[in-house]
XYZ file of C-alpha atoms in Angstrom:
770
model
C -50.901 128.240 -19.075
C -53.687 126.992 -19.582
C -53.179 123.674 -17.563
C -53.693 125.477 -14.859
C -57.097 127.546 -15.850
C -58.424 123.295 -16.036
C -59.111 123.906 -12.318
C -61.373 126.315 -11.740
C -63.121 126.433 -15.053
C -67.198 125.981 -15.309
C -67.787 123.365 -17.233
C -70.128 126.048 -19.619
C -66.551 127.247 -20.337
C -66.257 125.548 -24.282
C -70.037 125.462 -24.667
C -69.539 129.420 -25.258
C -66.809 128.930 -27.442
C -67.300 126.015 -29.482
C -71.474 126.468 -28.644
C -73.202 123.543 -29.266
C -76.497 123.292 -32.171
C -78.319 119.594 -31.195
C -75.404 117.476 -30.859
C -73.468 117.434 -34.500
C -71.971 119.976 -35.864
C -68.986 122.225 -34.462
C -68.892 125.923 -32.653
C -68.825 129.017 -35.845
C -65.523 129.560 -34.127
C -64.274 126.397 -35.853
C -66.800 126.188 -38.372
C -64.355 129.927 -39.867
C -61.267 128.297 -39.307
C -61.503 125.099 -41.125
C -63.537 126.813 -44.161
C -61.297 130.395 -44.314
C -58.186 127.507 -44.022
C -59.845 125.002 -46.855
C -60.709 128.245 -49.194
C -56.782 129.026 -50.289
C -55.986 129.818 -54.026
C -53.929 126.538 -55.280
C -50.360 128.032 -54.436
C -51.082 129.647 -51.371
C -53.280 130.112 -48.408
C -54.463 133.729 -47.338
C -53.674 135.846 -44.933
C -57.102 135.786 -44.300
C -57.507 132.345 -43.370
C -54.144 132.345 -41.376
C -55.931 134.845 -39.102
C -58.756 132.483 -39.022
C -56.845 129.658 -38.037
C -54.788 130.960 -36.015
C -58.038 132.078 -33.690
C -60.043 128.830 -34.284
C -56.747 127.093 -32.917
C -56.387 128.525 -30.151
C -59.818 128.437 -28.930
C -60.066 124.765 -30.209
C -56.346 123.418 -28.266
C -57.959 124.956 -25.080
C -61.191 123.287 -25.524
C -60.341 120.115 -25.695
C -57.421 120.487 -23.156
C -60.338 121.428 -20.854
C -62.229 118.482 -22.042
C -59.272 116.222 -21.855
C -58.382 116.964 -18.130
C -61.639 116.306 -16.758
C -64.878 115.723 -19.133
C -66.874 113.157 -17.393
C -67.171 114.867 -14.967
C -68.438 118.317 -16.227
C -70.791 116.566 -18.661
C -71.199 116.339 -22.806
C -69.812 119.224 -23.251
C -68.256 117.905 -26.818
C -69.377 115.489 -29.248
C -67.080 113.618 -31.342
C -68.347 114.736 -34.157
C -67.340 118.307 -32.915
C -63.473 117.125 -31.388
C -63.281 115.600 -34.726
C -63.769 118.633 -36.881
C -61.279 120.743 -34.072
C -58.657 118.090 -34.275
C -58.688 118.220 -38.265
C -57.940 122.127 -38.140
C -55.254 121.664 -35.802
C -53.701 119.147 -38.693
C -54.543 121.218 -41.036
C -52.617 124.012 -39.653
C -49.617 121.488 -38.958
C -49.558 119.933 -42.217
C -50.091 123.980 -43.861
C -46.607 125.112 -41.860
C -43.846 123.507 -43.318
C -43.688 124.434 -46.539
C -44.862 128.192 -45.586
C -41.759 130.740 -46.607
C -40.644 132.525 -44.053
C -43.176 135.356 -44.543
C -45.954 133.481 -44.224
C -44.122 131.927 -40.855
C -43.918 135.148 -39.484
C -47.524 135.962 -40.436
C -48.882 132.868 -38.720
C -46.979 133.612 -35.511
C -48.138 137.352 -35.076
C -52.144 136.004 -35.947
C -51.532 132.425 -33.362
C -50.835 135.962 -30.207
C -53.874 137.919 -31.609
C -55.668 134.649 -30.834
C -53.984 134.476 -27.557
C -54.471 138.211 -26.691
C -58.521 137.447 -27.496
C -58.942 134.774 -25.669
C -57.659 137.242 -22.757
C -59.432 139.747 -23.720
C -63.046 137.659 -23.696
C -61.741 136.277 -20.635
C -65.514 136.618 -19.246
C -66.521 134.044 -21.146
C -63.807 132.094 -19.736
C -63.999 132.889 -15.955
C -67.225 135.063 -15.125
C -70.707 133.580 -15.516
C -72.949 132.173 -18.184
C -76.118 131.501 -19.013
C -77.548 129.713 -22.375
C -80.545 129.605 -23.070
C -81.410 125.833 -23.957
C -84.239 124.085 -26.274
C -85.104 120.837 -26.961
C -86.600 120.155 -30.854
C -89.358 118.009 -30.135
C -89.215 113.641 -30.047
C -91.778 111.044 -30.255
C -92.517 111.237 -26.274
C -91.676 114.892 -25.217
C -93.187 118.295 -27.157
C -90.662 120.964 -27.703
C -89.508 123.607 -25.395
C -90.592 127.216 -25.674
C -89.144 130.673 -24.863
C -92.595 131.971 -23.888
C -93.700 134.330 -26.456
C -90.792 136.473 -26.027
C -90.212 139.327 -28.373
C -86.599 140.461 -30.354
C -86.097 142.909 -32.677
C -85.197 141.876 -35.729
C -82.017 144.115 -37.755
C -81.977 143.921 -41.271
C -80.832 145.123 -44.488
C -81.929 144.699 -47.585
C -79.883 141.937 -49.736
C -82.501 139.839 -52.252
C -82.850 137.099 -52.302
C -82.325 136.604 -48.010
C -83.968 140.296 -47.461
C -85.860 142.279 -49.400
C -87.585 145.402 -48.240
C -90.544 146.782 -49.712
C -90.149 150.172 -50.633
C -86.557 150.793 -48.853
C -85.669 154.652 -50.032
C -88.224 154.614 -46.467
C -90.701 157.298 -48.614
C -92.817 156.130 -45.594
C -92.200 154.627 -42.331
C -88.420 154.898 -42.389
C -86.423 152.102 -40.841
C -90.552 150.628 -40.265
C -90.160 151.974 -36.753
C -94.237 151.525 -37.465
C -93.722 147.878 -38.373
C -96.032 148.671 -41.481
C -93.277 145.979 -43.549
C -93.939 142.292 -41.953
C -94.086 139.219 -43.724
C -97.508 138.978 -43.255
C -98.006 141.321 -45.538
C -94.857 141.178 -48.377
C -93.536 144.296 -47.016
C -90.558 142.072 -45.839
C -89.479 138.932 -47.648
C -86.952 136.374 -48.906
C -85.041 133.153 -47.065
C -84.313 135.153 -44.106
C -86.934 135.474 -43.097
C -89.302 133.425 -44.295
C -86.028 130.796 -42.506
C -86.579 133.189 -39.861
C -90.557 132.794 -38.744
C -89.692 128.925 -38.748
C -87.446 129.923 -36.038
C -90.315 131.391 -34.080
C -92.677 128.847 -34.826
C -90.718 126.973 -33.447
C -89.263 128.243 -30.527
C -92.941 130.319 -29.854
C -90.936 133.313 -29.757
C -92.123 137.038 -31.340
C -89.934 139.363 -33.725
C -89.693 142.911 -34.734
C -88.010 143.734 -37.700
C -86.425 147.026 -38.378
C -83.356 147.839 -41.011
C -80.784 150.993 -40.727
C -81.515 154.361 -41.430
C -79.618 157.132 -40.476
C -81.540 160.563 -39.458
C -78.814 162.651 -40.217
C -78.624 161.352 -43.304
C -82.812 161.125 -44.559
C -82.854 164.246 -43.539
C -79.983 165.513 -45.548
C -81.298 163.143 -48.661
C -84.701 164.594 -49.535
C -85.766 162.104 -47.116
C -84.249 158.768 -48.181
C -82.445 156.534 -46.069
C -78.892 154.982 -48.986
C -78.735 151.731 -49.634
C -76.993 149.939 -46.431
C -74.972 146.422 -45.788
C -74.298 144.392 -43.322
C -71.549 146.296 -41.489
C -74.413 149.333 -41.036
C -77.068 147.000 -39.059
C -73.732 146.027 -37.337
C -74.137 149.193 -35.964
C -76.981 149.505 -35.667
C -77.350 146.443 -33.323
C -73.894 148.514 -31.138
C -76.118 151.464 -31.637
C -77.328 151.481 -27.115
C -78.014 155.477 -26.673
C -80.249 155.470 -29.661
C -80.044 158.432 -31.115
C -78.318 157.443 -34.855
C -81.233 155.430 -36.804
C -84.616 155.607 -37.039
C -85.887 152.730 -34.436
C -83.243 152.475 -31.647
C -83.676 154.321 -28.410
C -85.782 153.200 -25.203
C -87.804 149.939 -26.107
C -85.254 149.064 -28.803
C -83.105 146.006 -27.765
C -84.842 145.338 -24.625
C -82.446 142.359 -22.419
C -80.536 142.690 -25.581
C -83.073 140.094 -27.022
C -82.184 141.864 -31.064
C -79.879 140.514 -33.567
C -78.882 140.940 -37.165
C -80.728 138.574 -40.018
C -79.624 139.039 -44.055
C -76.270 137.992 -44.954
C -74.118 138.634 -42.439
C -70.986 136.217 -43.163
C -69.125 134.755 -39.363
C -65.860 135.993 -39.546
C -63.086 136.604 -37.567
C -64.105 139.846 -36.623
C -67.567 138.860 -35.555
C -66.974 136.490 -33.215
C -64.858 138.452 -31.198
C -67.067 141.024 -31.077
C -70.662 139.478 -31.457
C -71.909 136.259 -29.926
C -72.629 134.420 -33.148
C -74.921 131.458 -34.558
C -73.843 128.361 -36.239
C -74.344 128.629 -39.847
C -77.907 128.276 -41.493
C -76.385 128.538 -45.385
C -72.370 127.883 -46.205
C -71.503 129.602 -49.071
C -68.909 131.264 -51.088
C -67.668 134.132 -54.053
C -69.090 132.489 -57.413
C -67.141 134.396 -60.681
C -69.357 135.816 -62.461
C -68.342 136.211 -66.487
C -69.645 137.606 -69.770
C -70.979 134.054 -71.862
C -71.208 135.473 -75.790
C -71.765 133.368 -78.304
C -72.701 129.196 -77.263
C -69.706 126.994 -78.382
C -70.875 124.042 -80.705
C -70.586 120.623 -79.291
C -69.891 118.911 -82.367
C -69.612 115.647 -81.073
C -73.179 116.064 -78.541
C -75.219 114.138 -80.945
C -73.313 110.380 -80.066
C -73.663 112.049 -76.386
C -76.255 109.805 -75.613
C -74.341 106.940 -76.027
C -70.767 105.699 -74.227
C -68.238 105.645 -77.056
C -68.458 102.238 -75.952
C -71.673 101.070 -76.798
C -70.614 102.710 -80.183
C -67.765 99.967 -80.997
C -70.108 97.431 -79.777
C -72.714 98.294 -82.535
C -69.947 98.528 -85.319
C -69.280 95.390 -84.329
C -72.499 93.988 -84.395
C -73.183 95.504 -87.765
C -69.961 93.763 -89.198
C -70.714 90.137 -88.002
C -74.344 90.868 -89.257
C -72.520 91.842 -92.421
C -70.852 88.828 -92.194
C -73.247 86.229 -91.762
C -75.491 87.839 -94.410
C -71.951 86.570 -96.152
C -72.468 83.299 -94.758
C -76.190 81.883 -94.946
C -77.634 84.572 -98.427
C -74.585 84.700 -100.387
C -75.036 88.506 -101.826
C -71.984 90.014 -103.674
C -73.761 92.135 -106.871
C -71.728 94.746 -106.737
C -72.525 96.625 -109.662
C -70.401 99.329 -108.945
C -67.095 100.102 -111.531
C -64.992 98.658 -109.925
C -65.139 94.846 -109.101
C -63.495 93.617 -106.418
C -64.774 90.279 -106.679
C -62.256 87.771 -106.584
C -61.514 89.678 -102.972
C -64.734 89.500 -101.607
C -65.230 93.368 -100.894
C -67.507 93.796 -103.751
C -69.302 90.837 -101.402
C -69.279 92.234 -97.963
C -69.586 96.248 -98.888
C -73.240 94.584 -100.360
C -73.805 92.745 -97.217
C -72.897 95.837 -94.904
C -75.226 97.769 -97.303
C -77.378 95.607 -96.434
C -77.534 95.135 -92.593
C -77.630 99.295 -92.141
C -80.344 99.586 -93.444
C -82.520 96.706 -92.111
C -80.959 98.322 -89.168
C -82.468 101.514 -89.505
C -85.499 99.754 -91.053
C -85.770 100.279 -94.796
C -83.971 97.419 -96.690
C -84.906 97.035 -100.203
C -83.485 93.395 -100.684
C -85.363 89.752 -98.909
C -83.674 86.736 -97.877
C -84.308 84.012 -99.484
C -83.269 81.206 -96.719
C -84.490 80.586 -93.838
C -81.593 80.948 -91.388
C -81.190 84.666 -93.254
C -85.180 85.919 -92.757
C -83.970 84.409 -89.011
C -81.323 87.034 -89.163
C -82.991 90.029 -90.352
C -85.750 89.165 -88.408
C -83.318 89.919 -85.378
C -81.500 92.754 -86.860
C -84.824 94.250 -87.635
C -85.463 93.697 -83.862
C -82.345 95.559 -82.792
C -82.560 98.230 -84.334
C -85.585 99.489 -82.966
C -84.932 98.521 -79.652
C -81.353 100.785 -79.857
C -83.207 103.507 -81.875
C -86.050 103.930 -78.931
C -82.316 104.777 -76.840
C -81.134 107.223 -78.792
C -83.986 109.023 -79.735
C -84.894 109.105 -76.548
C -81.970 111.125 -75.178
C -80.787 112.951 -78.462
C -83.237 116.188 -77.588
C -81.396 116.639 -74.119
C -77.586 116.075 -75.336
C -78.216 117.977 -78.868
C -79.782 121.497 -76.615
C -76.376 120.754 -73.807
C -74.626 123.807 -75.926
C -70.783 125.746 -74.116
C -70.971 129.278 -74.079
C -68.010 131.016 -74.800
C -66.370 133.120 -72.137
C -62.522 134.428 -71.339
C -61.954 133.186 -68.672
C -63.054 129.638 -66.977
C -61.828 129.829 -63.530
C -60.587 132.767 -61.004
C -57.083 131.206 -60.959
C -57.790 132.872 -65.283
C -57.570 137.020 -63.392
C -54.097 136.970 -62.145
C -52.419 133.429 -62.462
C -49.823 133.312 -65.750
C -50.388 129.112 -66.198
C -53.250 129.562 -66.619
C -55.235 128.211 -70.007
C -56.990 131.616 -69.940
C -54.944 134.277 -68.700
C -54.562 137.941 -69.861
C -53.022 140.720 -69.022
C -55.967 142.300 -70.268
C -58.892 141.073 -67.672
C -59.949 143.288 -65.288
C -62.190 143.144 -62.644
C -64.735 144.597 -61.291
C -65.364 145.389 -57.398
C -68.513 146.504 -55.927
C -68.088 148.855 -53.351
C -70.753 147.477 -51.321
C -69.095 144.151 -50.183
C -65.474 145.231 -47.945
C -64.745 141.256 -48.260
C -64.112 141.765 -51.914
C -61.521 143.877 -52.430
C -60.161 142.395 -48.939
C -59.419 138.927 -50.197
C -58.285 140.394 -53.869
C -56.132 142.183 -51.470
C -55.345 139.040 -49.558
C -54.528 137.100 -53.183
C -51.674 141.084 -54.788
C -49.537 140.259 -51.045
C -48.974 136.201 -51.406
C -49.401 135.552 -54.783
C -47.536 138.799 -55.447
C -49.837 140.271 -58.126
C -52.005 142.791 -59.297
C -55.258 142.399 -60.334
C -56.916 145.718 -62.752
C -59.377 146.383 -60.672
C -62.894 148.938 -61.387
C -64.980 150.182 -58.872
C -68.361 150.449 -59.099
C -71.536 150.771 -56.354
C -73.029 147.937 -56.434
C -72.667 144.505 -57.437
C -75.659 144.783 -59.640
C -73.958 147.480 -61.692
C -71.168 144.994 -62.028
C -72.983 142.157 -63.544
C -74.124 145.760 -66.205
C -71.413 146.436 -67.294
C -69.587 142.830 -67.262
C -73.419 142.835 -69.727
C -71.996 145.444 -71.827
C -68.525 143.614 -72.108
C -67.024 146.532 -70.132
C -65.930 144.142 -67.876
C -63.927 140.807 -67.436
C -65.528 139.391 -64.265
C -66.784 140.500 -60.730
C -67.356 138.021 -57.620
C -69.489 138.299 -54.735
C -72.100 135.820 -52.499
C -72.264 133.396 -55.293
C -75.901 132.946 -53.652
C -76.368 136.650 -54.323
C -74.744 136.474 -57.621
C -77.409 133.399 -59.035
C -80.598 135.733 -57.924
C -78.727 138.612 -59.282
C -78.657 136.968 -62.811
C -81.829 134.902 -62.402
C -83.454 138.823 -62.632
C -80.858 139.745 -65.702
C -82.768 137.208 -67.264
C -85.965 137.889 -66.167
C -85.681 141.231 -67.778
C -84.462 140.193 -71.134
C -80.526 141.088 -70.742
C -79.260 138.139 -72.000
C -79.525 135.315 -74.790
C -78.897 136.426 -78.921
C -82.308 138.378 -78.835
C -81.276 140.616 -75.250
C -80.672 144.194 -74.653
C -82.771 146.743 -72.775
C -84.485 149.247 -72.889
C -84.169 153.073 -71.708
C -87.568 151.801 -69.272
C -86.404 148.995 -67.013
C -90.045 147.705 -66.980
C -89.903 146.685 -71.006
C -88.046 143.397 -70.871
C -88.711 143.348 -75.133
C -88.128 145.213 -78.620
C -91.619 145.458 -79.078
C -92.320 146.628 -75.783
C -90.288 149.141 -75.791
C -90.696 150.383 -79.516
C -94.033 150.225 -78.982
C -95.447 150.243 -75.681
C -98.937 151.385 -76.599
C -100.696 151.757 -79.704
C -103.683 153.121 -81.404
C -107.501 151.712 -83.124
C -105.934 151.133 -86.390
C -102.813 149.094 -84.072
C -100.074 151.982 -84.997
C -97.250 151.692 -82.527
C -97.716 155.131 -80.286
C -94.054 155.466 -78.228
C -94.626 158.801 -75.905
C -91.811 158.553 -73.686
C -89.468 158.009 -76.498
C -88.274 154.784 -75.126
C -84.598 153.265 -77.362
C -83.681 149.707 -77.190
C -80.027 148.705 -77.504
C -79.395 145.253 -78.558
C -76.906 142.895 -77.289
C -75.879 139.682 -78.146
C -74.489 137.046 -74.599
C -75.719 136.482 -70.901
C -74.181 136.718 -68.196
C -73.249 133.649 -65.860
C -71.000 132.478 -63.529
C -68.095 129.907 -63.568
C -65.479 127.538 -61.675
C -65.690 126.598 -58.185
C -67.510 128.163 -55.352
C -64.709 129.804 -53.406
C -63.426 131.759 -50.531
C -65.200 129.860 -48.055
C -67.852 131.108 -45.315
C -70.733 130.766 -43.380
C -74.218 132.949 -42.543
C -75.595 133.516 -39.117
C -77.356 135.524 -36.640
C -75.340 137.403 -35.254
C -76.395 138.977 -31.685
C -75.508 141.389 -29.389
C -73.287 139.741 -26.745
C -75.106 140.194 -23.188
C -73.426 140.790 -19.307
C -72.754 138.543 -17.809
C -75.423 136.383 -16.482
C -77.584 137.647 -18.594
C -79.647 134.676 -21.226
C -77.715 134.125 -23.910
C -80.341 133.512 -26.661
C -78.046 132.685 -29.750
C -77.518 129.210 -28.215
C -80.707 128.310 -28.136
C -81.297 129.918 -32.466
C -78.872 127.284 -33.228
C -80.004 124.843 -31.906
C -83.385 125.559 -34.580
C -81.380 126.054 -37.472
C -79.557 122.663 -36.679
C -83.472 121.470 -36.088
C -84.644 123.445 -39.465
C -81.721 121.865 -41.426
C -82.021 117.950 -40.561
C -85.947 118.327 -41.060
C -84.803 119.108 -44.596
C -87.008 123.154 -43.779
C -83.568 124.980 -45.199
C -83.110 123.083 -48.273
C -86.838 123.808 -49.500
C -86.053 127.406 -48.877
C -82.560 127.581 -50.317
C -83.791 125.887 -53.808
C -86.981 128.014 -53.705
C -84.805 131.317 -53.697
C -81.600 130.446 -54.935
C -82.209 129.276 -58.921
C -79.316 126.623 -59.820
C -76.793 128.369 -62.759
C -78.269 125.857 -65.396
C -82.156 126.075 -64.482
C -81.597 130.143 -65.565
C -83.802 130.878 -68.442
C -83.391 133.432 -70.955
C -87.277 136.123 -71.250
C -85.846 136.976 -74.430
C -86.270 133.409 -76.085
C -89.694 133.004 -77.340
C -89.932 128.949 -76.822
C -93.172 128.761 -74.930
C -91.375 126.724 -71.792
C -89.982 123.851 -74.220
C -86.644 123.751 -75.371
C -86.236 125.640 -78.906
C -82.779 123.744 -80.423
C -80.970 125.531 -83.498
C -78.170 125.223 -85.412
C -75.367 125.371 -83.278
C -77.014 122.669 -81.081
C -76.961 120.312 -84.662
C -74.065 121.464 -86.039
C -72.364 118.436 -85.052
C -74.448 116.058 -86.491
C -75.775 117.908 -90.021
C -71.659 119.069 -90.636
C -70.966 114.676 -90.421
C -74.472 114.101 -92.810
C -72.717 116.236 -94.998
C -69.300 115.094 -95.703
C -71.089 111.803 -96.387
C -73.769 113.235 -98.580
C -70.090 114.816 -100.242
C -68.048 111.013 -100.708
C -71.396 110.392 -101.959
C -71.764 113.350 -103.969
C -68.575 112.460 -105.313
C -68.665 108.758 -106.086
C -72.603 109.462 -107.833
C -71.133 112.086 -110.079
C -67.797 110.499 -111.162
C -70.269 106.723 -112.140
C -72.211 109.860 -114.394
C -69.352 110.893 -115.852
C -67.537 107.710 -117.062
C -71.174 106.284 -117.807
C -71.906 109.575 -120.351
C -68.992 109.295 -121.503
C -69.085 105.640 -122.180
C -72.522 106.936 -124.107
C -72.088 110.333 -125.917
C -69.136 108.699 -127.559
C -67.994 105.259 -128.248
C -65.451 105.496 -130.698
C -63.594 105.641 -127.519
C -64.779 101.160 -126.452
C -62.874 101.460 -130.063
C -59.980 103.348 -130.106
C -59.607 102.125 -126.273
C -59.973 98.209 -128.452
C -57.403 99.446 -131.422
C -55.067 100.810 -128.649
C -55.703 97.335 -127.185
C -54.778 95.570 -130.198
C -51.308 97.732 -131.019
C -50.104 97.006 -127.817
C -51.007 93.422 -128.333
C -48.862 93.372 -131.605
C -46.337 96.325 -131.169
C -45.735 93.725 -127.555
C -45.564 90.613 -130.110
C -43.436 92.359 -132.230
C -40.767 93.093 -129.711
C -41.245 89.244 -129.004
C -40.008 88.209 -132.248
C -37.724 90.745 -132.965
C -35.631 89.406 -129.547
C -36.153 85.612 -130.856
C -34.183 86.917 -133.997
C -31.972 88.359 -132.226
C -31.194 85.407 -130.150
C -31.163 83.482 -133.140
C -28.850 85.172 -134.815
C -26.238 85.630 -131.705
C -25.998 82.109 -131.693
C -25.564 81.189 -135.710
C -22.474 84.324 -135.169
C -20.776 82.151 -132.441
C -21.508 79.019 -134.231
C -19.976 80.316 -137.093
C -17.128 81.594 -135.034
C -16.571 78.430 -133.819
C -15.873 77.627 -136.687
C -13.219 79.415 -138.561
C -11.710 78.828 -136.097
C -11.567 74.939 -135.716
C -10.700 75.578 -139.796
C -7.854 77.538 -138.444
C -6.689 75.091 -136.335
C -6.808 73.057 -139.044
C -4.839 74.706 -141.882
C -2.283 75.234 -138.825
C -1.880 72.055 -138.334
C -1.324 71.485 -142.355
C 1.255 74.211 -142.345
C 2.958 72.914 -139.182
C 3.093 69.461 -141.255
C 4.898 70.898 -144.406
C 7.440 72.705 -142.298
C 8.195 69.301 -140.251
C 8.454 67.393 -144.175
C 10.479 70.881 -144.876
C 12.474 70.291 -142.149
C 13.060 66.681 -142.929
C 14.921 67.988 -146.557
C 16.786 69.637 -144.648
C 17.640 67.720 -142.727
C 18.570 65.357 -144.667
C 20.809 67.907 -146.226
C 22.004 68.128 -142.677
C 23.457 65.498 -142.859
C 25.172 64.410 -146.258
C 27.041 68.083 -145.841
C 27.958 67.490 -142.211
C 30.016 64.865 -140.772
C 28.859 62.012 -138.233
C 28.880 64.294 -134.707
C 27.030 66.971 -135.297
C 24.228 65.174 -137.599
C 23.647 62.981 -134.209
C 23.745 66.091 -132.331
C 21.889 67.793 -134.554
C 19.572 64.824 -134.024
C 18.988 64.766 -130.409
C 18.126 68.589 -130.318
C 15.429 67.831 -132.817
C 14.442 64.939 -130.862
C 14.669 67.070 -127.357
C 12.385 69.257 -128.783
C 10.030 66.739 -130.249
C 10.112 65.291 -126.635
C 9.235 68.649 -124.886
C 5.486 68.299 -126.858
C 6.198 68.641 -130.988
C 4.420 71.133 -133.408
C 1.747 72.242 -130.142
C 3.728 73.681 -127.706
C 4.611 76.386 -130.678
C 0.869 77.374 -129.953
C -0.875 79.770 -127.356
C -2.294 78.554 -124.508
C -4.882 76.282 -125.753
C -2.414 74.292 -127.921
C -4.694 75.502 -130.919
C -1.800 77.149 -132.955
C -2.596 81.148 -132.598
C -0.195 83.487 -132.268
C 3.415 82.961 -133.021
C 5.478 80.147 -133.835
C 9.441 80.964 -133.667
C 11.316 77.780 -134.911
C 15.116 78.524 -134.907
C 17.050 75.709 -137.796
C 20.436 76.327 -139.156
C 20.214 76.654 -143.128
C 22.280 77.768 -145.800
C 21.916 79.640 -148.426
C 22.916 80.029 -152.082
C 26.534 80.681 -151.160
C 26.158 77.924 -149.163
C 26.896 80.241 -145.344
C 24.723 79.014 -143.146
C 22.104 81.380 -141.231
C 19.248 81.452 -138.877
C 15.764 81.455 -140.693
C 12.713 82.822 -138.397
C 9.455 81.105 -139.401
C 6.225 82.984 -138.479
C 2.913 81.329 -138.248
């Protein structure tokens, strides 16, 4: 029913729900919804993101509708960038819904209803009078507006690097009631304190700093203030009666001019209950792990040049060698083997010349003008190339990758991750509930379980990581970096690191020998002991679970001035001026800028063997190949020198082989000649046999003629005539050759059948075989 509300809405409605900082940034609720939605793990979105997104969507939708109804008559309520952020938030929720499981959709539905109910519970923010305090930054034509020296009570809590309180135990002045700790005397320092001092100069306001210290707890714990968090600071902000904490009571937080500073996160809970400024810093969780021995980067020596440039250098050397072959013609390679017939020896010699010229160690001199020109060019190219290479070499050699058990947050719970292990453990600091809440959210959505180990503070978790008792911990990245830097300054890092029973001692010599006598003998009256540990604590992966830090104000009564809008404007102004960025760089170091105090390098980058291990390995391999070639040459030369008979033996063997080859050739020739003679003899024998056969056939014919005559004389004329016809027919069919073999040469068996008379005058059949 938001359409029926628009007619009665005052112009400040969306300004209160979406407080503008200057005119370019979106409101905290939009920021919270968008950032919580974008922080989701890879496979799903946390329920915390859904809650924030639902609240943000409900508020943003309401304000967008209001602006769409009558934006022109109600003034400049939301600028275009803010509307774009709000629309983007709604678009992300719309894109996310189709991919949700039924369980997640049910959660989204409940959170949307919760967001709607939140608006109803805060109806006064819409319908009741709102009195924002504005601050306009200075311009060229106009000075900045001021708040006329208004005083604010600021509740801070010890959370370096944002707030560092001197002696927070409160042995003197618990809760800083007497203002003994101020930024001027260094009693309260940190990023948030310096930021507030900048805001005080811009707004012309004054601050009194307090920190939570419960009266009852202080008396029960030997007059010592216990360590507190942002939750305790917000409880002190709500202590209207003023009887629970030191400093509260009459005169505290007059006209609701008080707020919490430090590192309170912008969340759904804080936006619902308090007035929150725009974020002065946008961060998230970081993952801290133990880094063991550094892994060598095998090809770090080649990193100053890209691989394309290395290929170009190799191509230039090859081209230069070919040019030397053409213009100089060097080919006197005295190696034991010779490829001069193929030009390889000449190319090898030319390659050697081109490389040595580039390195400035050439041992040959050109003899032609073209060769001299080529050598001069190659020398100039080599000088420039070596200068460029060595100029960046030390930077790349100093880069080493430390060995860590995990590389990102997903490795702690996702079985598909490369570094996942069921033995990974997570240390959860109980001082901040958001860490445990985030793990609960991931467990519920992902269906996994983390192996948790609880510790009171993040310092305890980092120490357990350093001692290799747990795998990782997560916390605000800015706090993690500050604490890790402190550990490195104490010597809890590096190959020579460790810790002393006396925390003030950061090195082994100072721990075990804190004092010395006149004769330089060590004295250790406290019996300090040093424990050596190799390794460091570092952060890995990208920041996750994004959030923002803001100043949390007590929500004022209707009609009372709301100062948090002016502080939002001042924060935006400091951002645009770069002041907050400079402060952040001064208090929160980057992980790559953190140096280990235990390494005695004198401020210089000291390289070790691990930095050049790859280069040494490659050089050693090349030297090994050269050594093998040299040893083989020396062995052969020694054999030729010590055993000259080997030369004669080789010659004898060669002569014997030649004679054997000659004898084999002669034997083959003789065998060929014998085969030819045998063949000729066989042919001659065949010819003689054919002649003898013909002679026998002729003899048989003569005998047959004689027999025929005798038969003719003894037979009657008719029989004689028939026999003559038969004989004539036989001769016409081939004669004597017809009775030979298939070749007609007379071999085989010839059967001549005739009728002859025996001695008694009787006729018989005679078989003649030839």
